[in-house]
CSV table of C-alpha atoms in Angstrom, one decimal:
chain,number,residue,atom,x,y,z
A,1,MET,CA,28.5,-39.9,-75.1
A,2,GLU,CA,32.2,-40.8,-75.3
A,3,ILE,CA,32.9,-38.5,-72.2
A,4,LEU,CA,30.8,-40.7,-69.8
A,5,ASN,CA,32.7,-43.9,-70.7
A,6,TYR,CA,35.6,-42.8,-68.5
A,7,ALA,CA,35.2,-43.2,-64.7
A,8,PHE,CA,37.3,-40.1,-63.9
A,9,MET,CA,35.0,-37.9,-66.1
A,10,GLN,CA,31.9,-39.4,-64.4
A,11,ARG,CA,33.4,-38.4,-61.1
A,12,ALA,CA,34.5,-35.0,-62.4
A,13,LEU,CA,30.9,-34.2,-63.9
A,14,LEU,CA,29.2,-35.2,-60.7
A,15,ALA,CA,31.5,-33.0,-58.6
A,16,ALA,CA,31.0,-30.2,-61.1
A,17,VAL,CA,27.2,-30.4,-60.8
A,18,LEU,CA,27.5,-30.2,-57.0
A,19,VAL,CA,29.8,-27.3,-57.2
A,20,GLY,CA,27.4,-25.5,-59.6
A,21,ILE,CA,24.7,-25.9,-56.9
A,22,THR,CA,26.5,-25.1,-53.7
A,23,ALA,CA,28.7,-22.2,-54.8
A,24,PRO,CA,25.8,-19.7,-55.9
A,25,ALA,CA,23.6,-21.1,-53.0
A,26,VAL,CA,26.1,-19.8,-50.4
A,27,GLY,CA,27.3,-16.9,-52.6
A,28,ILE,CA,23.9,-15.2,-52.6
A,29,TYR,CA,24.1,-14.7,-48.8
A,30,LEU,CA,27.7,-13.4,-49.2
A,31,VAL,CA,26.6,-10.8,-51.9
A,32,GLN,CA,23.8,-9.6,-49.7
A,33,ARG,CA,26.2,-9.2,-46.7
A,34,ARG,CA,28.7,-7.5,-49.0
A,35,GLN,CA,31.3,-10.2,-48.2
A,36,ALA,CA,31.9,-11.2,-51.7
A,37,LEU,CA,35.6,-11.8,-51.2
A,38,MET,CA,35.1,-14.1,-48.2
A,39,GLY,CA,35.4,-17.2,-50.4
A,40,ASP,CA,38.9,-16.0,-51.6
A,41,GLY,CA,40.0,-15.6,-48.1
A,42,ILE,CA,38.8,-19.0,-46.9
A,43,GLY,CA,40.4,-20.5,-50.0
A,44,HIS,CA,43.8,-19.1,-48.8
A,45,VAL,CA,43.4,-20.6,-45.4
A,46,ALA,CA,42.2,-24.0,-46.8
A,47,MET,CA,45.6,-24.3,-48.5
A,48,THR,CA,47.1,-25.0,-45.1
A,49,GLY,CA,44.5,-27.8,-44.7
A,50,VAL,CA,45.6,-29.4,-48.0
A,51,GLY,CA,49.3,-29.2,-47.0
A,52,LEU,CA,48.5,-30.8,-43.6
A,53,GLY,CA,46.5,-33.5,-45.3
A,54,PHE,CA,49.6,-34.5,-47.4
A,55,LEU,CA,51.9,-34.1,-44.4
A,56,LEU,CA,49.8,-36.3,-42.1
A,57,THR,CA,48.8,-38.7,-44.9
A,58,TRP,CA,45.0,-37.9,-44.3
A,59,SER,CA,42.4,-36.9,-46.8
A,60,PRO,CA,43.3,-33.4,-48.1
A,61,VAL,CA,39.6,-32.6,-48.7
A,62,TRP,CA,38.5,-33.3,-45.1
A,63,MET,CA,41.6,-31.7,-43.6
A,64,ALA,CA,41.0,-28.7,-45.7
A,65,THR,CA,37.4,-28.6,-44.5
A,66,LEU,CA,38.4,-28.7,-40.9
A,67,VAL,CA,41.0,-26.0,-41.3
A,68,SER,CA,38.8,-23.8,-43.4
A,69,VAL,CA,36.0,-24.1,-41.0
A,70,LEU,CA,38.3,-23.0,-38.2
A,71,GLY,CA,39.5,-20.1,-40.3
A,72,ALA,CA,36.1,-19.0,-41.1
A,73,VAL,CA,35.1,-18.9,-37.5
A,74,LEU,CA,38.3,-17.0,-36.7
A,75,MET,CA,37.3,-14.4,-39.5
A,76,GLU,CA,33.9,-13.9,-38.0
A,77,LEU,CA,35.4,-13.5,-34.6
A,78,ILE,CA,37.9,-10.9,-36.0
A,79,ARG,CA,35.0,-9.1,-37.6
A,80,TRP,CA,33.1,-8.9,-34.3
A,81,TYR,CA,36.1,-7.9,-32.2
A,82,GLY,CA,38.8,-6.8,-34.4
A,83,LYS,CA,37.7,-3.2,-34.7
A,84,THR,CA,40.5,-0.9,-36.3
A,85,ARG,CA,43.0,-3.8,-36.4
A,86,GLY,CA,40.8,-6.3,-38.0
A,87,ASP,CA,42.0,-5.8,-41.5
A,88,ILE,CA,45.5,-6.4,-40.5
A,89,ALA,CA,44.5,-9.6,-38.7
A,90,LEU,CA,42.7,-10.9,-41.6
A,91,ALA,CA,45.6,-10.2,-43.9
A,92,MET,CA,47.9,-12.1,-41.8
A,93,LEU,CA,45.5,-14.9,-41.5
A,94,PHE,CA,45.1,-15.1,-45.5
A,95,TYR,CA,48.9,-14.9,-46.2
A,96,GLY,CA,49.7,-17.3,-43.3
A,97,GLY,CA,47.3,-19.8,-44.8
A,98,MET,CA,49.0,-19.6,-48.2
A,99,ALA,CA,52.5,-19.9,-46.7
A,100,GLY,CA,51.5,-22.8,-44.5
A,101,GLY,CA,50.0,-24.7,-47.3
A,102,VAL,CA,53.2,-24.4,-49.4
A,103,MET,CA,55.5,-25.3,-46.5
A,104,PHE,CA,53.6,-28.3,-45.3
A,105,ILE,CA,53.2,-29.8,-48.8
A,106,ASN,CA,56.8,-29.4,-49.4
A,107,LEU,CA,57.6,-31.2,-46.1
A,108,ALA,CA,55.2,-34.1,-46.9
A,109,PRO,CA,57.0,-37.2,-48.2
A,110,THR,CA,54.5,-37.6,-51.0
A,111,GLY,CA,53.7,-34.0,-51.6
A,112,SER,CA,55.0,-31.7,-54.5
A,113,ASN,CA,54.2,-28.5,-56.1
A,114,ALA,CA,52.3,-30.4,-58.8
A,115,ASN,CA,49.9,-31.7,-56.0
A,116,LEU,CA,49.4,-28.1,-54.7
A,117,THR,CA,48.7,-26.8,-58.2
A,118,SER,CA,45.9,-29.2,-58.7
A,119,TYR,CA,44.2,-28.0,-55.6
A,120,LEU,CA,44.9,-24.3,-56.4
A,121,PHE,CA,43.4,-24.3,-60.1
A,122,GLY,CA,41.3,-27.7,-60.1
A,123,SER,CA,42.0,-30.8,-61.8
A,124,LEU,CA,39.7,-33.3,-63.4
A,125,SER,CA,41.9,-36.3,-63.6
A,126,THR,CA,42.7,-36.3,-59.9
A,127,VAL,CA,39.1,-36.4,-58.5
A,128,SER,CA,39.1,-39.8,-56.7
A,129,GLU,CA,36.2,-41.9,-55.4
A,130,SER,CA,36.8,-40.9,-51.8
A,131,ASP,CA,36.9,-37.2,-53.1
A,132,VAL,CA,33.4,-37.7,-54.6
A,133,THR,CA,32.1,-39.2,-51.4
A,134,ALA,CA,33.4,-36.3,-49.4
A,135,ILE,CA,32.1,-33.7,-51.9
A,136,CYS,CA,28.5,-35.4,-51.8
A,137,LEU,CA,28.4,-35.3,-48.0
A,138,LEU,CA,29.7,-31.7,-47.7
A,139,ALA,CA,27.3,-30.5,-50.7
A,140,ALA,CA,24.3,-32.1,-48.9
A,141,PHE,CA,25.2,-30.1,-45.6
A,142,VAL,CA,25.4,-26.8,-47.8
A,143,VAL,CA,22.0,-27.5,-49.5
A,144,MET,CA,20.3,-28.2,-46.2
A,145,VAL,CA,21.6,-25.1,-44.6
A,146,THR,CA,21.0,-22.7,-47.4
A,147,LEU,CA,17.5,-24.0,-48.2
A,148,GLY,CA,16.2,-25.0,-44.8
A,149,LEU,CA,17.2,-21.6,-43.2
A,150,ARG,CA,16.9,-19.4,-46.2
A,151,ARG,CA,14.4,-17.0,-44.4
A,152,GLN,CA,16.7,-16.6,-41.4
A,153,LEU,CA,19.8,-16.2,-43.4
A,154,PHE,CA,18.2,-13.7,-45.7
A,155,ALA,CA,16.8,-11.6,-42.8
A,156,VAL,CA,20.3,-11.4,-41.2
A,157,SER,CA,22.0,-10.7,-44.6
A,158,GLN,CA,19.7,-7.8,-45.2
A,159,ASP,CA,19.7,-6.1,-41.8
A,160,GLU,CA,21.3,-7.5,-38.8
A,161,GLU,CA,19.9,-5.1,-36.3
A,162,PHE,CA,16.2,-5.8,-37.4
A,163,ALA,CA,16.9,-9.5,-37.3
A,164,ARG,CA,18.3,-9.2,-33.8
A,165,VAL,CA,15.2,-7.2,-32.8
A,166,THR,CA,12.9,-9.9,-34.1
A,167,GLY,CA,14.7,-12.4,-31.9
A,168,LEU,CA,16.8,-14.3,-34.4
A,169,PRO,CA,20.3,-15.5,-33.2
A,170,VAL,CA,22.4,-13.2,-35.3
A,171,ARG,CA,25.8,-14.4,-34.2
A,172,ALA,CA,24.9,-18.0,-34.6
A,173,LEU,CA,23.5,-17.5,-38.0
A,174,ASN,CA,26.6,-15.5,-39.0
A,175,LEU,CA,28.9,-18.2,-37.8
A,176,LEU,CA,26.8,-20.8,-39.7
A,177,THR,CA,27.1,-18.8,-42.9
A,178,ALA,CA,30.8,-18.6,-42.5
A,179,VAL,CA,31.1,-22.3,-41.7
A,180,THR,CA,28.8,-23.1,-44.9
A,181,ALA,CA,31.1,-20.9,-47.0
A,182,ALA,CA,34.1,-22.7,-45.7
A,183,VAL,CA,32.5,-26.1,-46.7
A,184,THR,CA,31.6,-24.9,-50.2
A,185,VAL,CA,35.2,-23.8,-50.8
A,186,THR,CA,36.4,-27.4,-50.1
A,187,VAL,CA,33.6,-28.8,-52.2
A,188,ALA,CA,34.7,-26.6,-55.1
A,189,MET,CA,38.4,-26.9,-54.9
A,190,ARG,CA,38.8,-30.1,-56.8
A,191,VAL,CA,36.9,-28.7,-59.8
A,192,VAL,CA,37.5,-24.9,-59.7
A,193,GLY,CA,40.5,-24.5,-57.5
A,194,LEU,CA,41.0,-22.6,-54.3
A,195,LEU,CA,42.1,-19.5,-55.9
A,196,LEU,CA,39.2,-19.3,-58.3
A,197,VAL,CA,36.2,-20.6,-56.2
A,198,SER,CA,35.3,-17.2,-55.0
A,199,ALA,CA,34.4,-16.1,-58.6
A,200,LEU,CA,31.9,-19.1,-58.8
A,201,MET,CA,30.3,-18.0,-55.6
A,202,VAL,CA,29.7,-14.4,-56.6
A,203,VAL,CA,29.6,-14.1,-60.3
A,204,PRO,CA,26.5,-16.2,-61.0
A,205,VAL,CA,24.7,-14.3,-58.3
A,206,ALA,CA,25.7,-11.0,-60.0
A,207,ALA,CA,24.6,-12.3,-63.4
A,208,ALA,CA,21.2,-13.5,-62.1
A,209,GLN,CA,20.6,-10.1,-60.4
A,210,GLN,CA,20.7,-8.5,-63.9
A,211,LEU,CA,17.4,-10.2,-64.8
A,212,THR,CA,15.6,-11.0,-61.5
A,213,ARG,CA,14.0,-8.8,-58.8
A,214,SER,CA,13.2,-11.2,-56.1
A,215,PHE,CA,15.5,-13.2,-53.8
A,216,ALA,CA,13.9,-16.6,-54.8
A,217,ALA,CA,14.2,-15.9,-58.5
A,218,THR,CA,17.8,-14.7,-58.1
A,219,PHE,CA,18.5,-18.0,-56.1
A,220,ALA,CA,17.1,-20.2,-58.8
A,221,VAL,CA,18.7,-18.4,-61.8
A,222,ALA,CA,22.1,-18.1,-60.0
A,223,VAL,CA,22.1,-22.0,-59.3
A,224,ALA,CA,21.1,-22.7,-62.9
A,225,ILE,CA,24.0,-20.6,-64.2
A,226,GLY,CA,26.3,-22.3,-61.8
A,227,VAL,CA,25.3,-25.7,-63.0
A,228,THR,CA,25.4,-24.7,-66.7
A,229,VAL,CA,28.9,-23.2,-66.5
A,230,THR,CA,30.4,-25.9,-64.5
A,231,ILE,CA,29.1,-28.6,-66.7
A,232,SER,CA,30.2,-26.7,-69.9
A,233,GLY,CA,33.6,-25.9,-68.5
A,234,THR,CA,34.2,-29.5,-67.4
A,235,VAL,CA,33.2,-30.7,-70.9
A,236,THR,CA,35.3,-28.1,-72.6
A,237,SER,CA,38.3,-28.9,-70.5
A,238,TYR,CA,38.1,-32.5,-71.4
A,239,TYR,CA,37.9,-31.9,-75.2
A,240,GLN,CA,40.2,-28.9,-75.6
A,241,ASP,CA,42.7,-29.9,-72.9
A,242,VAL,CA,42.5,-26.6,-71.1
A,243,PRO,CA,42.4,-25.9,-67.2
A,244,PRO,CA,38.9,-26.7,-65.9
A,245,GLY,CA,38.9,-24.0,-63.2
A,246,ALA,CA,39.9,-21.2,-65.6
A,247,THR,CA,37.5,-22.4,-68.1
A,248,ILE,CA,34.6,-22.4,-65.6
A,249,VAL,CA,35.3,-18.9,-64.4
A,250,LEU,CA,35.7,-17.4,-67.9
A,251,LEU,CA,32.4,-19.1,-68.9
A,252,THR,CA,30.8,-17.5,-65.7
A,253,ILE,CA,32.1,-14.1,-66.6
A,254,GLY,CA,30.8,-14.5,-70.2
A,255,ALA,CA,27.3,-15.3,-68.8
A,256,PHE,CA,27.5,-12.2,-66.7
A,257,VAL,CA,28.4,-10.0,-69.7
A,258,LEU,CA,25.7,-11.6,-71.8
A,259,LEU,CA,22.9,-11.2,-69.2
A,260,THR,CA,24.0,-7.6,-68.5
A,261,VAL,CA,23.6,-6.9,-72.3
A,262,LEU,CA,20.2,-8.5,-72.3
A,263,ALA,CA,19.2,-6.7,-69.2
A,264,VAL,CA,19.3,-3.3,-70.7
A,265,PRO,CA,16.3,-3.5,-73.0
A,266,LEU,CA,14.5,-5.4,-70.2
A,267,ALA,CA,15.1,-2.6,-67.8
A,268,ARG,CA,13.8,-0.1,-70.3
A,269,ARG,CA,10.6,-2.2,-71.0
A,270,ARG,CA,10.1,-2.3,-67.1
A,271,ALA,CA,10.5,1.4,-66.8
A,272,ARG,CA,8.0,2.1,-69.6
A,273,ALA,CA,5.6,-0.3,-68.1
A,274,ALA,CA,6.0,1.3,-64.6
A,275,THR,CA,5.5,4.8,-66.2
A,276,ALA,CA,2.3,3.7,-68.1
A,277,ALA,CA,1.0,2.1,-64.9
A,278,GLN,CA,1.2,5.4,-63.0
A,279,PRO,CA,-2.1,7.5,-62.8
A,280,THR,CA,-1.9,10.7,-65.0
A,281,ALA,CA,-2.5,14.1,-63.3
A,282,ASP,CA,-6.0,15.5,-63.5
A,283,PRO,CA,-6.5,18.1,-66.3
A,284,ALA,CA,-7.0,21.7,-65.2
A,285,GLU,CA,-10.7,21.7,-65.6
A,286,CYS,CA,-11.2,18.8,-63.4
A,287,LYS,CA,-9.2,20.2,-60.5
A,288,ILE,CA,-11.2,21.1,-57.3
A,289,PRO,CA,-11.1,24.8,-56.7
A,290,ALA,CA,-9.9,26.1,-53.3
A,291,THR,CA,-12.8,27.1,-50.9
A,292,ARG,CA,-13.7,30.8,-50.4
A,293,GLY,CA,-13.0,30.4,-46.7
A,294,ALA,CA,-9.5,29.3,-47.4
A,295,THR,CA,-9.0,32.1,-49.9
A,296,ASP,CA,-10.2,34.7,-47.6
A,297,GLU,CA,-8.0,33.5,-44.9
A,298,VAL,CA,-4.9,33.7,-47.1
A,299,GLY,CA,-5.9,37.2,-48.2
A,300,VAL,CA,-5.9,38.2,-44.5
C-alpha cells in the first residue's frame, strides 16, 4: 500500500491502533461509573501540560501526562471532599487548564497557535518518533491496568459500597482509574486531539452496549470498534486531506447509529425467545383444587 511507504503514516497508524485499544478500554469503566465526561475535563487540564512542554522545551507528551495525572488526582479529591462546591472547583480546574495552555504556549519561544491546534484536534504529520515511543509506553501501562485489574475495577465501578465491604481498596482503585484515564488522554491527543478524545473513550462503549449483554463482550466489541474507526479515520484523513480527529469521531458516531439500528430487531428476537422460554400457565382442568379444610375455614 502506498500509505505505508511514508514513515510519518507508519507512525500515525501505529499511534491510531494504540489509541483505538486504550481509549475504549478505559472508557468502559468511566461509563459504568457514570463519569463519561471525565476524559473531556482531563483534556482541558492536559492543555496546560502541552503549553508547559513548549515553554520549558521538554516533550509536550510527557509534560501533558504529568499535568493531566495531577489534574485527575485533584479531580478525584474534589469528588470525595468537594461536597456542594465540588462542581465549581471542577469548572475552575477545567477552564484554568485551557487558559494555562493557551498562555504558556504563546509565551514559549517556539510555540504558536498552530502548535496548540495540532494537539487540540490531532495531526498525523506531526507524530514524531519520540511521540510514538511515549505513546507505546503509556499504552502498555493502560492495557496492563485495564486488563490486569479488570475484576477489581469492574466491582468498584458497579457498586463502591459493596466493593468496600468485600475488602477492596476503593479509593486506591478510584485514583488508579483516574490516573489511567489521564494517561489515555495523552496517548490519544496526537491522533484524535484533546478536545475530541472523550468521544473515543465513550461512544465505542455505548455502541458495543447496543449488541452485547456481558462486560467481557462489551469490552471486546468496544475495543474492536475503537481500532476499526481509528485506522479508518487515519487512512481517510490521508487520502481525503481532512482532519483526523474529526474524521475518527464522526466514524465512531456513525458506528453507534448503525449498531443501534441493528440492535432493534436483535432486541425483539431476544424478547420473543425469552417469552417462548417461560413456562406456560397450567390449564384450568389441571389446577389443584383448594382443600376442604381451607374452604371451611374461609367460610367461617
